[in-house]
Amino acid sequence: MNQRPIIALDFSSWQEVETFMQRFPEDEKLFVKIGMELFYQEGPVIVRWLKDAGHDVFLDLKLHDIPNTVEKAMQGLAKLGVDLTCVHAAGGVRMMEAAMRGLNAGTPEGKKRPLLLAITQLTSTSEEEMHQDQLIEVPLEESVIHYANCAKKAGLDGVVSSALEVQAIKQQAGDNFVCLTPGIRPEGTVAGDQTRIVTPAQAKEIGSTFIVVGRPITQAQDPYQAYQTIKAEWSQSNEY
Ligand code: C5P
């Protein structure tokens, strides 16, 4: 659906972001992801700076707290004008409903409410770790689908999952349910701490709505070139 891969700006300072953005043409409008690392250092002003420069922003703070706290936090985030944000599905249906209420209440009049997604299982979590650390005994895919159903029940727009689970999620939640998938690695790049990974082309074929790519772009010798290659692979029609 979205032609641009979302670039994870996993940097810890504004300076690093600026240096990175200088590698891109000024008129290239990007879809970027700001996570906790950057947000906790630089705060809301960096979100406004990126929005003012014409970029779309996914504010990835993965909220997980009591419903009232999440509702109030989301109310504030909506005022920043971000395009996408997320909570942990593990916070429960009531918490997710509260998050949506907060976003609706905080979105300025005439503006579009940010899309709200739920994190299912992190793409760095292996099935074994899920069993051991979370004491969830069902297979990982079942846990992901369960969380997706909870998110749908709470009225969220979609989920964040590995691309490997997209088909099963869409079967349950419908084709319009947004599936945003990190854990993307082009052929020949390093997996790092990610365990459930696919290539951009595979993500496209499987039906991801958005892909998030971090290190394969941010750590590349030529980030713009890496971005272009991934974008081309992601946005091409499914011909194979
Ligand atoms: O560098 P890499 O491409 O692995 O970055 C993936 C990004 O997606 C990171 O910012 C990470 O926090 C985020 N993410 C993830 N798995 C999730 C949700 C978000 O890897 N389930």
PDB file of C-alpha atoms and ligand atoms in Angstrom:
ATOM      1  CA  MET A   1       0.000   0.000   0.000  1.00  0.00           C
ATOM      2  CA  ASN A   2       2.551   2.587   1.024  1.00  0.00           C
ATOM      3  CA  GLN A   3       5.229   3.011  -1.609  1.00  0.00           C
ATOM      4  CA  ARG A   4       7.877   4.254   0.809  1.00  0.00           C
ATOM      5  CA  PRO A   5       9.641   2.049   3.332  1.00  0.00           C
ATOM      6  CA  ILE A   6       9.500   3.683   6.771  1.00  0.00           C
ATOM      7  CA  ILE A   7      13.045   4.519   7.869  1.00  0.00           C
ATOM      8  CA  ALA A   8      13.714   3.817  11.546  1.00  0.00           C
ATOM      9  CA  LEU A   9      15.702   6.818  12.801  1.00  0.00           C
ATOM     10  CA  ASP A  10      17.352   4.832  15.574  1.00  0.00           C
ATOM     11  CA  PHE A  11      19.780   7.567  16.580  1.00  0.00           C
ATOM     12  CA  SER A  12      20.261   9.137  19.962  1.00  0.00           C
ATOM     13  CA  SER A  13      20.765  12.764  18.997  1.00  0.00           C
ATOM     14  CA  TRP A  14      19.333  15.391  16.708  1.00  0.00           C
ATOM     15  CA  GLN A  15      22.822  15.966  15.347  1.00  0.00           C
ATOM     16  CA  GLU A  16      23.052  12.363  14.135  1.00  0.00           C
ATOM     17  CA  VAL A  17      19.609  12.646  12.529  1.00  0.00           C
ATOM     18  CA  GLU A  18      20.615  15.841  10.741  1.00  0.00           C
ATOM     19  CA  THR A  19      23.825  14.256   9.463  1.00  0.00           C
ATOM     20  CA  PHE A  20      21.826  11.261   8.237  1.00  0.00           C
ATOM     21  CA  MET A  21      19.130  13.383   6.572  1.00  0.00           C
ATOM     22  CA  GLN A  22      21.803  15.372   4.745  1.00  0.00           C
ATOM     23  CA  ARG A  23      22.558  12.228   2.752  1.00  0.00           C
ATOM     24  CA  PHE A  24      19.096  12.533   1.128  1.00  0.00           C
ATOM     25  CA  PRO A  25      17.979  15.101  -1.459  1.00  0.00           C
ATOM     26  CA  GLU A  26      16.187  17.981   0.258  1.00  0.00           C
ATOM     27  CA  ASP A  27      12.975  17.483  -1.695  1.00  0.00           C
ATOM     28  CA  GLU A  28      12.768  13.739  -0.951  1.00  0.00           C
ATOM     29  CA  LYS A  29       9.783  13.400   1.372  1.00  0.00           C
ATOM     30  CA  LEU A  30      10.392  10.473   3.670  1.00  0.00           C
ATOM     31  CA  PHE A  31       8.319   8.396   6.066  1.00  0.00           C
ATOM     32  CA  VAL A  32      10.420   8.138   9.210  1.00  0.00           C
ATOM     33  CA  LYS A  33      10.056   6.361  12.516  1.00  0.00           C
ATOM     34  CA  ILE A  34      11.052   8.015  15.768  1.00  0.00           C
ATOM     35  CA  GLY A  35      11.505   5.521  18.565  1.00  0.00           C
ATOM     36  CA  MET A  36      12.221   5.818  22.255  1.00  0.00           C
ATOM     37  CA  GLU A  37      15.966   6.264  21.779  1.00  0.00           C
ATOM     38  CA  LEU A  38      15.559   9.550  19.933  1.00  0.00           C
ATOM     39  CA  PHE A  39      12.347  10.771  21.563  1.00  0.00           C
ATOM     40  CA  TYR A  40      13.697  10.429  25.085  1.00  0.00           C
ATOM     41  CA  GLN A  41      16.746  12.496  24.129  1.00  0.00           C
ATOM     42  CA  GLU A  42      15.237  15.164  21.935  1.00  0.00           C
ATOM     43  CA  GLY A  43      11.527  15.249  22.785  1.00  0.00           C
ATOM     44  CA  PRO A  44       8.542  16.553  20.819  1.00  0.00           C
ATOM     45  CA  VAL A  45      10.494  19.319  19.043  1.00  0.00           C
ATOM     46  CA  ILE A  46      12.233  16.839  16.780  1.00  0.00           C
ATOM     47  CA  VAL A  47       8.834  15.463  15.744  1.00  0.00           C
ATOM     48  CA  ARG A  48       7.661  18.960  14.839  1.00  0.00           C
ATOM     49  CA  TRP A  49      10.912  19.644  12.973  1.00  0.00           C
ATOM     50  CA  LEU A  50      10.467  16.550  10.803  1.00  0.00           C
ATOM     51  CA  LYS A  51       6.770  17.266  10.211  1.00  0.00           C
ATOM     52  CA  ASP A  52       7.535  20.874   9.263  1.00  0.00           C
ATOM     53  CA  ALA A  53      10.066  19.583   6.737  1.00  0.00           C
ATOM     54  CA  GLY A  54       7.236  17.624   5.085  1.00  0.00           C
ATOM     55  CA  HIS A  55       8.062  14.125   6.276  1.00  0.00           C
ATOM     56  CA  ASP A  56       5.529  11.616   7.574  1.00  0.00           C
ATOM     57  CA  VAL A  57       6.228  10.416  11.088  1.00  0.00           C
ATOM     58  CA  PHE A  58       5.598   7.136  12.869  1.00  0.00           C
ATOM     59  CA  LEU A  59       6.063   7.843  16.577  1.00  0.00           C
ATOM     60  CA  ASP A  60       6.963   4.425  17.908  1.00  0.00           C
ATOM     61  CA  LEU A  61       6.785   4.707  21.691  1.00  0.00           C
ATOM     62  CA  LYS A  62       5.091   1.313  22.268  1.00  0.00           C
ATOM     63  CA  LEU A  63       2.933   2.489  25.146  1.00  0.00           C
ATOM     64  CA  HIS A  64       2.044  -0.101  27.788  1.00  0.00           C
ATOM     65  CA  ASP A  65       0.566   1.194  31.055  1.00  0.00           C
ATOM     66  CA  ILE A  66      -2.771   1.484  32.842  1.00  0.00           C
ATOM     67  CA  PRO A  67      -5.622   2.622  30.551  1.00  0.00           C
ATOM     68  CA  ASN A  68      -5.950   6.091  32.090  1.00  0.00           C
ATOM     69  CA  THR A  69      -2.228   6.882  31.679  1.00  0.00           C
ATOM     70  CA  VAL A  70      -2.173   5.630  28.097  1.00  0.00           C
ATOM     71  CA  GLU A  71      -5.310   7.604  27.240  1.00  0.00           C
ATOM     72  CA  LYS A  72      -3.816  10.851  28.533  1.00  0.00           C
ATOM     73  CA  ALA A  73      -0.455  10.176  26.871  1.00  0.00           C
ATOM     74  CA  MET A  74      -2.144   9.510  23.526  1.00  0.00           C
ATOM     75  CA  GLN A  75      -4.141  12.709  23.827  1.00  0.00           C
ATOM     76  CA  GLY A  76      -0.835  14.573  23.978  1.00  0.00           C
ATOM     77  CA  LEU A  77       0.790  12.613  21.161  1.00  0.00           C
ATOM     78  CA  ALA A  78      -2.157  13.314  18.832  1.00  0.00           C
ATOM     79  CA  LYS A  79      -1.473  17.045  19.201  1.00  0.00           C
ATOM     80  CA  LEU A  80       1.988  16.556  17.700  1.00  0.00           C
ATOM     81  CA  GLY A  81       0.438  15.719  14.331  1.00  0.00           C
ATOM     82  CA  VAL A  82       2.136  12.338  13.934  1.00  0.00           C
ATOM     83  CA  ASP A  83       0.797   9.991  11.259  1.00  0.00           C
ATOM     84  CA  LEU A  84       1.164   6.680  13.039  1.00  0.00           C
ATOM     85  CA  THR A  85       1.696   5.514  16.587  1.00  0.00           C
ATOM     86  CA  CYS A  86       1.461   2.308  18.609  1.00  0.00           C
ATOM     87  CA  VAL A  87       0.820   0.534  21.903  1.00  0.00           C
ATOM     88  CA  HIS A  88       1.601  -2.973  23.155  1.00  0.00           C
ATOM     89  CA  ALA A  89      -1.349  -5.343  22.670  1.00  0.00           C
ATOM     90  CA  ALA A  90      -0.188  -7.037  25.875  1.00  0.00           C
ATOM     91  CA  GLY A  91      -1.636  -4.007  27.700  1.00  0.00           C
ATOM     92  CA  GLY A  92      -5.086  -5.461  26.978  1.00  0.00           C
ATOM     93  CA  VAL A  93      -8.248  -4.514  25.129  1.00  0.00           C
ATOM     94  CA  ARG A  94      -9.279  -1.892  27.709  1.00  0.00           C
ATOM     95  CA  MET A  95      -5.916  -0.192  27.429  1.00  0.00           C
ATOM     96  CA  MET A  96      -6.095  -0.184  23.620  1.00  0.00           C
ATOM     97  CA  GLU A  97      -9.630   1.273  23.692  1.00  0.00           C
ATOM     98  CA  ALA A  98      -8.366   3.991  26.024  1.00  0.00           C
ATOM     99  CA  ALA A  99      -5.471   4.722  23.644  1.00  0.00           C
ATOM    100  CA  MET A 100      -7.915   5.217  20.784  1.00  0.00           C
ATOM    101  CA  ARG A 101     -10.109   7.463  22.915  1.00  0.00           C
ATOM    102  CA  GLY A 102      -7.077   9.561  23.767  1.00  0.00           C
ATOM    103  CA  LEU A 103      -6.051   9.908  20.128  1.00  0.00           C
ATOM    104  CA  ASN A 104      -9.561  10.897  19.064  1.00  0.00           C
ATOM    105  CA  ALA A 105      -9.749  13.470  21.832  1.00  0.00           C
ATOM    106  CA  GLY A 106      -6.311  14.929  21.106  1.00  0.00           C
ATOM    107  CA  THR A 107      -6.496  15.178  17.302  1.00  0.00           C
ATOM    108  CA  PRO A 108      -6.935  18.853  16.382  1.00  0.00           C
ATOM    109  CA  GLU A 109     -10.102  19.706  14.483  1.00  0.00           C
ATOM    110  CA  GLY A 110      -9.816  19.267  10.747  1.00  0.00           C
ATOM    111  CA  LYS A 111      -6.729  17.021  11.134  1.00  0.00           C
ATOM    112  CA  LYS A 112      -6.539  13.283  10.527  1.00  0.00           C
ATOM    113  CA  ARG A 113      -6.259  11.054  13.565  1.00  0.00           C
ATOM    114  CA  PRO A 114      -2.932   9.177  13.623  1.00  0.00           C
ATOM    115  CA  LEU A 115      -3.254   5.505  12.723  1.00  0.00           C
ATOM    116  CA  LEU A 116      -3.055   3.388  15.850  1.00  0.00           C
ATOM    117  CA  LEU A 117      -1.367  -0.003  15.723  1.00  0.00           C
ATOM    118  CA  ALA A 118      -0.707  -2.655  18.351  1.00  0.00           C
ATOM    119  CA  ILE A 119       2.600  -4.435  18.816  1.00  0.00           C
ATOM    120  CA  THR A 120       1.929  -8.181  18.871  1.00  0.00           C
ATOM    121  CA  GLN A 121       5.207  -9.996  19.564  1.00  0.00           C
ATOM    122  CA  LEU A 122       8.424  -8.095  18.882  1.00  0.00           C
ATOM    123  CA  THR A 123      10.226  -9.344  15.798  1.00  0.00           C
ATOM    124  CA  SER A 124      13.300  -9.886  17.968  1.00  0.00           C
ATOM    125  CA  THR A 125      11.400 -12.423  20.112  1.00  0.00           C
ATOM    126  CA  SER A 126      11.867 -16.074  19.213  1.00  0.00           C
ATOM    127  CA  GLU A 127       9.223 -18.679  19.985  1.00  0.00           C
ATOM    128  CA  GLU A 128      11.469 -20.216  22.629  1.00  0.00           C
ATOM    129  CA  GLU A 129      11.972 -16.872  24.363  1.00  0.00           C
ATOM    130  CA  MET A 130       8.233 -16.238  24.304  1.00  0.00           C
ATOM    131  CA  HIS A 131       7.615 -19.589  26.037  1.00  0.00           C
ATOM    132  CA  GLN A 132      10.355 -19.043  28.595  1.00  0.00           C
ATOM    133  CA  ASP A 133      10.082 -15.348  29.385  1.00  0.00           C
ATOM    134  CA  GLN A 134       6.374 -14.672  28.947  1.00  0.00           C
ATOM    135  CA  LEU A 135       5.092 -18.119  29.950  1.00  0.00           C
ATOM    136  CA  ILE A 136       2.886 -18.142  26.860  1.00  0.00           C
ATOM    137  CA  GLU A 137       2.520 -21.789  25.961  1.00  0.00           C
ATOM    138  CA  VAL A 138       0.798 -21.544  22.556  1.00  0.00           C
ATOM    139  CA  PRO A 139       2.887 -21.291  19.346  1.00  0.00           C
ATOM    140  CA  LEU A 140       4.166 -17.789  18.552  1.00  0.00           C
ATOM    141  CA  GLU A 141       1.855 -17.377  15.565  1.00  0.00           C
ATOM    142  CA  GLU A 142      -1.169 -18.162  17.712  1.00  0.00           C
ATOM    143  CA  SER A 143      -0.106 -15.537  20.237  1.00  0.00           C
ATOM    144  CA  VAL A 144       0.329 -12.964  17.450  1.00  0.00           C
ATOM    145  CA  ILE A 145      -3.105 -13.751  15.982  1.00  0.00           C
ATOM    146  CA  HIS A 146      -4.700 -13.561  19.401  1.00  0.00           C
ATOM    147  CA  TYR A 147      -3.177 -10.121  19.975  1.00  0.00           C
ATOM    148  CA  ALA A 148      -4.315  -9.031  16.485  1.00  0.00           C
ATOM    149  CA  ASN A 149      -7.873 -10.088  17.308  1.00  0.00           C
ATOM    150  CA  CYS A 150      -7.713  -8.123  20.562  1.00  0.00           C
ATOM    151  CA  ALA A 151      -6.485  -5.060  18.645  1.00  0.00           C
ATOM    152  CA  LYS A 152      -9.317  -5.401  16.144  1.00  0.00           C
ATOM    153  CA  LYS A 153     -11.840  -5.790  18.959  1.00  0.00           C
ATOM    154  CA  ALA A 154     -10.518  -2.594  20.551  1.00  0.00           C
ATOM    155  CA  GLY A 155     -11.054  -0.735  17.257  1.00  0.00           C
ATOM    156  CA  LEU A 156      -7.382  -0.254  16.342  1.00  0.00           C
ATOM    157  CA  ASP A 157      -6.303   0.194  12.731  1.00  0.00           C
ATOM    158  CA  GLY A 158      -3.903  -2.718  12.683  1.00  0.00           C
ATOM    159  CA  VAL A 159      -0.838  -4.345  14.166  1.00  0.00           C
ATOM    160  CA  VAL A 160       2.922  -4.484  14.079  1.00  0.00           C
ATOM    161  CA  SER A 161       4.190  -8.006  13.482  1.00  0.00           C
ATOM    162  CA  SER A 162       6.708  -9.987  11.542  1.00  0.00           C
ATOM    163  CA  ALA A 163       5.848 -10.289   7.850  1.00  0.00           C
ATOM    164  CA  LEU A 164       5.757 -14.033   8.449  1.00  0.00           C
ATOM    165  CA  GLU A 165       2.472 -13.624  10.314  1.00  0.00           C
ATOM    166  CA  VAL A 166       0.719 -11.198   7.955  1.00  0.00           C
ATOM    167  CA  GLN A 167      -1.256 -13.754   5.979  1.00  0.00           C
ATOM    168  CA  ALA A 168      -2.678 -15.426   9.064  1.00  0.00           C
ATOM    169  CA  ILE A 169      -3.560 -12.029  10.581  1.00  0.00           C
ATOM    170  CA  LYS A 170      -5.314 -10.823   7.429  1.00  0.00           C
ATOM    171  CA  GLN A 171      -7.269 -14.061   7.202  1.00  0.00           C
ATOM    172  CA  GLN A 172      -8.728 -13.327  10.614  1.00  0.00           C
ATOM    173  CA  ALA A 173      -8.919  -9.560  10.675  1.00  0.00           C
ATOM    174  CA  GLY A 174      -9.571  -8.811   7.000  1.00  0.00           C
ATOM    175  CA  ASP A 175      -7.524  -7.314   4.173  1.00  0.00           C
ATOM    176  CA  ASN A 176      -7.968  -3.728   5.323  1.00  0.00           C
ATOM    177  CA  PHE A 177      -6.406  -4.393   8.709  1.00  0.00           C
ATOM    178  CA  VAL A 178      -3.023  -2.650   8.591  1.00  0.00           C
ATOM    179  CA  CYS A 179       0.039  -4.881   8.991  1.00  0.00           C
ATOM    180  CA  LEU A 180       3.240  -2.959   9.575  1.00  0.00           C
ATOM    181  CA  THR A 181       6.288  -5.176   9.519  1.00  0.00           C
ATOM    182  CA  PRO A 182       9.814  -4.526  10.795  1.00  0.00           C
ATOM    183  CA  GLY A 183      12.448  -7.261  10.652  1.00  0.00           C
ATOM    184  CA  ILE A 184      13.230  -6.471   7.009  1.00  0.00           C
ATOM    185  CA  ARG A 185      16.591  -7.518   5.632  1.00  0.00           C
ATOM    186  CA  PRO A 186      17.543  -7.231   1.944  1.00  0.00           C
ATOM    187  CA  GLU A 187      19.498 -10.235   0.582  1.00  0.00           C
ATOM    188  CA  GLY A 188      23.048 -10.252   1.902  1.00  0.00           C
ATOM    189  CA  THR A 189      22.581  -7.879   4.872  1.00  0.00           C
ATOM    190  CA  VAL A 190      23.173  -8.715   8.526  1.00  0.00           C
ATOM    191  CA  ALA A 191      20.204  -9.891  10.652  1.00  0.00           C
ATOM    192  CA  GLY A 192      21.581  -8.384  13.899  1.00  0.00           C
ATOM    193  CA  ASP A 193      19.187  -9.045  16.804  1.00  0.00           C
ATOM    194  CA  GLN A 194      16.166  -9.668  14.548  1.00  0.00           C
ATOM    195  CA  THR A 195      15.083 -13.297  14.322  1.00  0.00           C
ATOM    196  CA  ARG A 196      11.950 -13.375  12.145  1.00  0.00           C
ATOM    197  CA  ILE A 197      13.110 -11.583   9.020  1.00  0.00           C
ATOM    198  CA  VAL A 198      12.107 -11.311   5.334  1.00  0.00           C
ATOM    199  CA  THR A 199      13.330  -9.332   2.314  1.00  0.00           C
ATOM    200  CA  PRO A 200      11.398  -6.246   1.101  1.00  0.00           C
ATOM    201  CA  ALA A 201      10.133  -8.216  -1.909  1.00  0.00           C
ATOM    202  CA  GLN A 202       8.917 -11.055   0.296  1.00  0.00           C
ATOM    203  CA  ALA A 203       7.116  -8.570   2.562  1.00  0.00           C
ATOM    204  CA  LYS A 204       5.385  -7.141  -0.485  1.00  0.00           C
ATOM    205  CA  GLU A 205       4.391 -10.543  -1.771  1.00  0.00           C
ATOM    206  CA  ILE A 206       3.064 -11.596   1.624  1.00  0.00           C
ATOM    207  CA  GLY A 207       0.906  -8.460   1.881  1.00  0.00           C
ATOM    208  CA  SER A 208       2.539  -6.138   4.451  1.00  0.00           C
ATOM    209  CA  THR A 209       0.920  -2.685   4.401  1.00  0.00           C
ATOM    210  CA  PHE A 210       4.043  -0.835   5.581  1.00  0.00           C
ATOM    211  CA  ILE A 211       7.620  -1.981   6.123  1.00  0.00           C
ATOM    212  CA  VAL A 212      10.037  -0.491   8.646  1.00  0.00           C
ATOM    213  CA  VAL A 213      13.732  -0.611   7.842  1.00  0.00           C
ATOM    214  CA  GLY A 214      16.446   0.577  10.196  1.00  0.00           C
ATOM    215  CA  ARG A 215      20.039  -0.578  10.100  1.00  0.00           C
ATOM    216  CA  PRO A 216      20.088  -1.740   6.448  1.00  0.00           C
ATOM    217  CA  ILE A 217      19.607   1.980   5.610  1.00  0.00           C
ATOM    218  CA  THR A 218      21.029   3.873   8.604  1.00  0.00           C
ATOM    219  CA  GLN A 219      24.244   1.844   8.728  1.00  0.00           C
ATOM    220  CA  ALA A 220      24.740   1.630   4.948  1.00  0.00           C
ATOM    221  CA  GLN A 221      27.788   3.259   3.368  1.00  0.00           C
ATOM    222  CA  ASP A 222      25.403   5.151   1.111  1.00  0.00           C
ATOM    223  CA  PRO A 223      22.043   5.438   2.924  1.00  0.00           C
ATOM    224  CA  TYR A 224      20.253   7.098  -0.005  1.00  0.00           C
ATOM    225  CA  GLN A 225      21.362   4.365  -2.391  1.00  0.00           C
ATOM    226  CA  ALA A 226      20.294   1.680   0.105  1.00  0.00           C
ATOM    227  CA  TYR A 227      16.936   3.430   0.542  1.00  0.00           C
ATOM    228  CA  GLN A 228      16.360   3.642  -3.204  1.00  0.00           C
ATOM    229  CA  THR A 229      17.171  -0.037  -3.689  1.00  0.00           C
ATOM    230  CA  ILE A 230      14.867  -1.130  -0.876  1.00  0.00           C
ATOM    231  CA  LYS A 231      12.132   1.232  -2.052  1.00  0.00           C
ATOM    232  CA  ALA A 232      12.328  -0.140  -5.587  1.00  0.00           C
ATOM    233  CA  GLU A 233      12.165  -3.723  -4.338  1.00  0.00           C
ATOM    234  CA  TRP A 234       9.248  -2.879  -2.016  1.00  0.00           C
ATOM    235  CA  SER A 235       7.161  -0.791  -4.396  1.00  0.00           C
ATOM    236  CA  GLN A 236       7.432  -2.915  -7.517  1.00  0.00           C
ATOM    237  CA  SER A 237       4.380  -4.932  -8.511  1.00  0.00           C
ATOM    238  CA  ASN A 238       4.286  -8.587  -7.590  1.00  0.00           C
ATOM    239  CA  GLU A 239       5.568 -10.250 -10.700  1.00  0.00           C
ATOM    240  CA  TYR A 240       7.005 -13.361  -9.213  1.00  0.00           C
TER     241      TYR A 240
HETATM  242  O1  C5P B   1      17.471  -1.947  12.333  1.00  0.00           O
HETATM  243  P1  C5P B   1      16.179  -2.686  12.134  1.00  0.00           P
HETATM  244  O2  C5P B   1      15.732  -2.723  10.692  1.00  0.00           O
HETATM  245  O3  C5P B   1      16.179  -4.046  12.789  1.00  0.00           O
HETATM  246  O4  C5P B   1      15.107  -1.793  12.914  1.00  0.00           O
HETATM  247  C1  C5P B   1      13.784  -2.197  13.120  1.00  0.00           C
HETATM  248  C2  C5P B   1      13.043  -1.146  13.865  1.00  0.00           C
HETATM  249  O5  C5P B   1      11.711  -1.595  14.073  1.00  0.00           O
HETATM  250  C3  C5P B   1      13.610  -0.800  15.233  1.00  0.00           C
HETATM  251  O6  C5P B   1      13.418   0.589  15.418  1.00  0.00           O
HETATM  252  C4  C5P B   1      12.726  -1.566  16.207  1.00  0.00           C
HETATM  253  O7  C5P B   1      12.561  -0.899  17.432  1.00  0.00           O
HETATM  254  C5  C5P B   1      11.388  -1.604  15.457  1.00  0.00           C
HETATM  255  N1  C5P B   1      10.499  -2.710  15.790  1.00  0.00           N
HETATM  256  C6  C5P B   1      10.852  -4.035  15.660  1.00  0.00           C
HETATM  257  N2  C5P B   1       9.962  -5.038  15.970  1.00  0.00           N
HETATM  258  C7  C5P B   1       8.734  -4.725  16.390  1.00  0.00           C
HETATM  259  C8  C5P B   1       8.352  -3.372  16.515  1.00  0.00           C
HETATM  260  C9  C5P B   1       9.274  -2.377  16.194  1.00  0.00           C
HETATM  261  O8  C5P B   1      11.957  -4.337  15.232  1.00  0.00           O
HETATM  262  N3  C5P B   1       7.835  -5.681  16.613  1.00  0.00           N
END
